[in-house]
């Protein structure tokens, strides 16, 4: 049984095939590839975009979706994760999509299930469909020529599962990554690092990926205030001027902390395109895992 827990679960060629399929799904027409199939979503952590994106993707393929309400589920009555998994499995869904605040939970669930498990984000560990949709957005923009393109990943990289999945995936497609963050947000990594976001970096990049400060994962307040952080790392027009580049962000955006209001409206900000691409990518992922397993 194949699952999608990290981006390493798919080979490069499979990802290119997924992109071809996702491109077709961008027409947003309903399909019936997953008619008669049922997909369960179980999100133990807040989500607006990812949850609704998976649900839209599943429905656009004709599947039925069971959205498990975690606040009302038996986990809040003390049921173990293993028992929750066994009970879900007994209902024979065709796929399960899970998000959890603890790293490793989707992997544990996958070992107990008889259907594909898709990781919708686990702790700081991994968010494979987000990285796939980010890469798809880059891939589409540069017409498949990702080799040697320069990307700055800016923000709370250490605590971001989006960053770790992107670092894992983007290098496979030849992107040249520089991590830009203050020391306390910088992970241990052999990649090029910069502790300042300066004009020279901007001059030499093709892509900026801005990330949200993951305050919910900080044990104590690290920056004096988010405003101080914004002074040094917010993507604003003064910084990017008219440089030819594209700007990505997985959302939710903290306006004027991650990205200024002005830049949010800029044509180079592809944030809503990422959301649109996300549905198409998730359609391709669900179709592949359910029909090819
Ligand atoms: C991200 C997440 O939840 O990991 N958001 C998302 O899935 N679109 C990033 C974040 O919360 O900052």
Tab-separated table of C-alpha atoms in Angstrom, residues 38-288:
chain	number	residue	atom	x	y	z
A	38	UNK	CA	-15.124	7.608	-0.132
A	39	UNK	CA	-12.444	9.725	1.472
A	40	UNK	CA	-12.200	10.532	5.173
A	41	UNK	CA	-10.538	13.706	6.415
A	42	UNK	CA	-9.408	13.956	10.019
A	43	UNK	CA	-7.734	17.216	11.004
A	44	UNK	CA	-6.529	17.400	14.596
A	45	UNK	CA	-5.047	20.852	13.959
A	46	UNK	CA	-6.622	24.032	12.555
A	47	UNK	CA	-6.720	24.415	8.836
A	48	UNK	CA	-8.682	26.530	6.400
A	49	UNK	CA	-6.878	26.167	3.101
A	50	UNK	CA	-5.554	22.629	3.248
A	51	UNK	CA	-8.733	21.028	4.565
A	52	UNK	CA	-11.043	22.746	2.084
A	53	UNK	CA	-8.549	22.175	-0.725
A	54	UNK	CA	-8.520	18.400	-0.132
A	55	UNK	CA	-12.284	18.364	0.176
A	56	UNK	CA	-12.754	20.322	-3.058
A	57	UNK	CA	-10.263	18.037	-4.817
A	58	UNK	CA	-12.023	14.868	-3.637
A	59	UNK	CA	-15.467	16.161	-4.619
A	60	UNK	CA	-14.261	17.403	-7.993
A	61	UNK	CA	-13.201	13.809	-8.690
A	62	UNK	CA	-16.648	12.524	-7.751
A	63	UNK	CA	-15.710	11.023	-4.352
A	64	UNK	CA	-17.799	11.231	-1.208
A	65	UNK	CA	-16.109	12.972	1.707
A	66	UNK	CA	-16.540	12.167	5.369
A	67	UNK	CA	-15.218	15.054	7.430
A	68	UNK	CA	-14.482	13.718	10.890
A	69	UNK	CA	-15.148	16.364	13.490
A	70	UNK	CA	-12.251	15.909	15.870
A	71	UNK	CA	-13.753	17.985	18.664
A	72	UNK	CA	-16.636	15.496	18.716
A	73	UNK	CA	-14.573	12.381	17.974
A	74	UNK	CA	-13.607	9.758	20.505
A	75	UNK	CA	-10.001	11.020	20.679
A	76	UNK	CA	-11.324	13.724	22.962
A	77	UNK	CA	-12.805	10.927	25.101
A	78	UNK	CA	-9.406	9.318	25.553
A	79	UNK	CA	-9.394	6.797	22.720
A	80	UNK	CA	-5.849	5.970	21.568
A	81	UNK	CA	-4.732	6.882	18.093
A	82	UNK	CA	-4.363	3.185	17.271
A	83	UNK	CA	-7.966	2.492	18.200
A	84	UNK	CA	-9.183	5.518	16.258
A	85	UNK	CA	-7.210	4.196	13.265
A	86	UNK	CA	-8.598	0.675	13.625
A	87	UNK	CA	-12.151	2.003	13.797
A	88	UNK	CA	-11.696	4.261	10.778
A	89	UNK	CA	-10.142	1.372	8.884
A	90	UNK	CA	-13.080	-0.894	9.707
A	91	UNK	CA	-15.328	1.492	7.780
A	92	UNK	CA	-13.221	0.798	4.656
A	93	UNK	CA	-12.586	4.294	3.306
A	94	UNK	CA	-10.625	4.521	0.051
A	95	UNK	CA	-8.219	7.098	1.496
A	96	UNK	CA	-7.635	9.027	4.698
A	97	UNK	CA	-6.221	12.527	4.920
A	98	UNK	CA	-4.812	13.444	8.287
A	99	UNK	CA	-3.306	16.517	9.916
A	100	UNK	CA	-1.832	16.363	13.402
A	101	UNK	CA	0.219	18.623	15.658
A	102	UNK	CA	2.635	15.780	16.412
A	103	UNK	CA	5.264	14.711	13.908
A	104	UNK	CA	4.991	11.079	12.874
A	105	UNK	CA	1.268	10.540	13.481
A	106	UNK	CA	0.351	9.993	9.787
A	107	UNK	CA	3.138	7.416	9.523
A	108	UNK	CA	1.804	5.514	12.540
A	109	UNK	CA	-1.702	5.610	11.138
A	110	UNK	CA	-0.469	4.426	7.746
A	111	UNK	CA	1.078	1.331	9.305
A	112	UNK	CA	-2.390	0.333	10.584
A	113	UNK	CA	-4.582	1.166	7.613
A	114	UNK	CA	-5.644	-0.769	4.558
A	115	UNK	CA	-6.056	2.359	2.439
A	116	UNK	CA	-3.687	5.139	1.376
A	117	UNK	CA	-2.960	7.763	4.019
A	118	UNK	CA	-2.176	11.302	2.904
A	119	UNK	CA	-0.313	13.564	5.284
A	120	UNK	CA	-2.029	16.962	5.457
A	121	UNK	CA	0.752	18.279	7.723
A	122	UNK	CA	2.326	16.757	10.840
A	123	UNK	CA	4.015	18.979	13.434
A	124	UNK	CA	7.211	20.516	12.125
A	125	UNK	CA	7.938	17.409	10.108
A	126	UNK	CA	6.281	17.350	6.726
A	127	UNK	CA	3.588	18.803	4.475
A	128	UNK	CA	4.109	16.990	1.185
A	129	UNK	CA	1.120	18.266	-0.820
A	130	UNK	CA	2.052	21.859	0.050
A	131	UNK	CA	5.582	21.325	-1.277
A	132	UNK	CA	4.181	19.629	-4.393
A	133	UNK	CA	1.857	22.540	-5.094
A	134	UNK	CA	4.654	25.046	-4.453
A	135	UNK	CA	6.930	23.223	-6.869
A	136	UNK	CA	4.072	22.890	-9.382
A	137	UNK	CA	3.565	26.683	-9.224
A	138	UNK	CA	7.279	27.234	-9.878
A	139	UNK	CA	7.334	24.530	-12.578
A	140	UNK	CA	4.388	26.097	-14.407
A	141	UNK	CA	5.811	29.597	-14.158
A	142	UNK	CA	9.180	28.594	-15.596
A	143	UNK	CA	7.652	26.143	-18.111
A	144	UNK	CA	9.384	23.180	-16.560
A	145	UNK	CA	12.839	24.838	-16.504
A	146	UNK	CA	13.519	24.678	-12.788
A	147	UNK	CA	17.181	23.657	-13.082
A	148	UNK	CA	19.454	26.315	-11.518
A	149	UNK	CA	16.600	28.663	-10.555
A	150	UNK	CA	17.438	30.504	-7.348
A	151	UNK	CA	15.030	30.547	-4.424
A	152	UNK	CA	15.176	32.314	-1.067
A	153	UNK	CA	13.198	30.607	1.696
A	154	UNK	CA	12.532	33.368	4.216
A	155	UNK	CA	11.146	33.195	7.753
A	156	UNK	CA	10.650	30.696	10.536
A	157	UNK	CA	12.271	27.853	8.649
A	158	UNK	CA	13.188	25.849	11.730
A	159	UNK	CA	9.592	25.394	12.830
A	160	UNK	CA	8.005	25.062	9.411
A	161	UNK	CA	6.936	21.736	7.912
A	162	UNK	CA	6.369	23.600	4.646
A	163	UNK	CA	10.044	24.563	4.610
A	164	UNK	CA	11.272	21.062	5.408
A	165	UNK	CA	9.155	19.467	2.695
A	166	UNK	CA	10.227	22.103	0.185
A	167	UNK	CA	13.902	21.716	1.050
A	168	UNK	CA	13.513	17.969	0.464
A	169	UNK	CA	11.695	18.395	-2.849
A	170	UNK	CA	13.071	21.512	-4.551
A	171	UNK	CA	16.673	20.374	-4.588
A	172	UNK	CA	15.588	17.263	-6.506
A	173	UNK	CA	14.384	19.571	-9.278
A	174	UNK	CA	17.665	21.476	-9.417
A	175	UNK	CA	16.585	24.599	-7.538
A	176	UNK	CA	19.354	26.502	-5.804
A	177	UNK	CA	18.133	27.199	-2.260
A	178	UNK	CA	19.270	29.892	0.181
A	179	UNK	CA	17.780	29.917	3.665
A	180	UNK	CA	17.156	33.411	5.039
A	181	UNK	CA	16.244	33.757	8.708
A	182	UNK	CA	17.377	35.145	12.046
A	183	UNK	CA	19.592	32.653	13.953
A	184	UNK	CA	16.753	31.306	16.145
A	185	UNK	CA	14.633	30.478	13.079
A	186	UNK	CA	17.489	28.883	11.147
A	187	UNK	CA	17.588	25.061	11.056
A	188	UNK	CA	20.727	22.920	11.045
A	189	UNK	CA	21.384	22.521	7.362
A	190	UNK	CA	24.193	22.273	4.869
A	191	UNK	CA	22.359	24.673	2.544
A	192	UNK	CA	23.578	28.238	1.939
A	193	UNK	CA	22.369	30.519	4.742
A	194	UNK	CA	21.909	34.217	5.278
A	195	UNK	CA	20.923	35.842	8.545
A	196	UNK	CA	19.858	39.044	6.785
A	197	UNK	CA	17.488	39.759	3.950
A	198	UNK	CA	19.366	42.272	1.832
A	199	UNK	CA	19.110	43.819	-1.629
A	200	UNK	CA	21.972	41.716	-2.955
A	201	UNK	CA	20.069	38.498	-2.237
A	202	UNK	CA	16.973	39.906	-3.916
A	203	UNK	CA	18.988	41.003	-6.960
A	204	UNK	CA	20.186	37.441	-7.446
A	205	UNK	CA	17.031	35.451	-6.928
A	206	UNK	CA	14.212	34.198	-9.160
A	207	UNK	CA	11.824	33.151	-6.402
A	208	UNK	CA	11.084	34.170	-2.819
A	209	UNK	CA	9.159	31.801	-0.574
A	210	UNK	CA	7.988	33.672	2.510
A	211	UNK	CA	6.842	31.694	5.577
A	212	UNK	CA	4.694	32.525	8.554
A	213	UNK	CA	6.232	32.860	12.000
A	214	UNK	CA	4.982	29.712	13.704
A	215	UNK	CA	4.221	31.341	17.064
A	216	UNK	CA	2.151	28.349	18.167
A	217	UNK	CA	5.302	26.208	18.063
A	218	UNK	CA	7.518	28.588	20.058
A	219	UNK	CA	7.984	27.720	23.690
A	220	UNK	CA	8.730	31.339	24.495
A	221	UNK	CA	8.500	34.596	22.613
A	222	UNK	CA	11.710	34.751	20.617
A	223	UNK	CA	11.591	38.080	18.854
A	224	UNK	CA	10.839	41.118	20.998
A	225	UNK	CA	7.736	41.475	18.862
A	226	UNK	CA	6.548	40.388	15.450
A	227	UNK	CA	6.981	44.027	14.422
A	228	UNK	CA	10.724	43.792	15.094
A	229	UNK	CA	10.864	40.630	13.013
A	230	UNK	CA	8.931	42.398	10.240
A	231	UNK	CA	11.447	45.263	10.179
A	232	UNK	CA	14.113	42.799	9.136
A	233	UNK	CA	12.267	40.147	7.101
A	234	UNK	CA	8.984	41.501	5.727
A	235	UNK	CA	8.818	41.352	1.926
A	236	UNK	CA	7.932	44.912	0.928
A	237	UNK	CA	8.158	47.011	-2.228
A	238	UNK	CA	11.207	48.905	-1.037
A	239	UNK	CA	13.035	45.606	-0.851
A	240	UNK	CA	11.929	43.936	-4.073
A	241	UNK	CA	11.444	47.131	-6.132
A	242	UNK	CA	10.879	46.105	-9.755
A	243	UNK	CA	13.043	42.978	-9.687
A	244	UNK	CA	11.715	40.208	-11.912
A	245	UNK	CA	10.830	37.417	-9.522
A	246	UNK	CA	7.888	35.464	-8.169
A	247	UNK	CA	6.743	35.444	-4.561
A	248	UNK	CA	5.161	32.427	-2.872
A	249	UNK	CA	3.607	31.920	0.570
A	250	UNK	CA	1.720	28.834	1.802
A	251	UNK	CA	-0.734	30.934	3.821
A	252	UNK	CA	-2.043	32.027	6.173
A	253	UNK	CA	-0.165	35.288	5.539
A	254	UNK	CA	0.499	37.603	8.435
A	255	UNK	CA	0.094	40.836	6.490
A	256	UNK	CA	2.813	43.431	7.027
A	257	UNK	CA	4.843	40.890	8.987
A	258	UNK	CA	5.563	38.296	6.311
A	259	UNK	CA	4.521	40.366	3.264
A	260	UNK	CA	3.378	44.002	3.010
A	261	UNK	CA	-0.157	44.906	1.888
A	262	UNK	CA	1.283	46.527	-1.202
A	263	UNK	CA	3.260	43.449	-2.288
A	264	UNK	CA	0.246	41.198	-1.618
A	265	UNK	CA	-1.481	43.036	-4.484
A	266	UNK	CA	1.567	42.817	-6.753
A	267	UNK	CA	1.374	40.632	-9.878
A	268	UNK	CA	4.518	38.844	-8.753
A	269	UNK	CA	2.739	37.486	-5.658
A	270	UNK	CA	1.323	34.118	-6.750
A	271	UNK	CA	-0.333	33.238	-3.454
A	272	UNK	CA	-3.851	32.746	-4.811
A	273	UNK	CA	-2.472	30.869	-7.784
A	274	UNK	CA	-0.874	28.481	-5.265
A	275	UNK	CA	-4.301	27.908	-3.724
A	276	UNK	CA	-5.820	27.163	-7.133
A	277	UNK	CA	-2.894	24.900	-8.056
A	278	UNK	CA	-3.262	23.137	-4.707
A	279	UNK	CA	-6.687	21.752	-5.602
A	280	UNK	CA	-5.381	20.423	-8.938
A	281	UNK	CA	-2.327	18.822	-7.312
A	282	UNK	CA	-4.434	17.185	-4.606
A	283	UNK	CA	-6.796	15.839	-7.266
A	284	UNK	CA	-3.819	14.267	-9.038
A	285	UNK	CA	-2.464	12.841	-5.757
A	286	UNK	CA	-5.803	11.340	-4.656
A	287	UNK	CA	-6.471	9.860	-8.070
A	288	UNK	CA	-3.028	8.299	-8.218
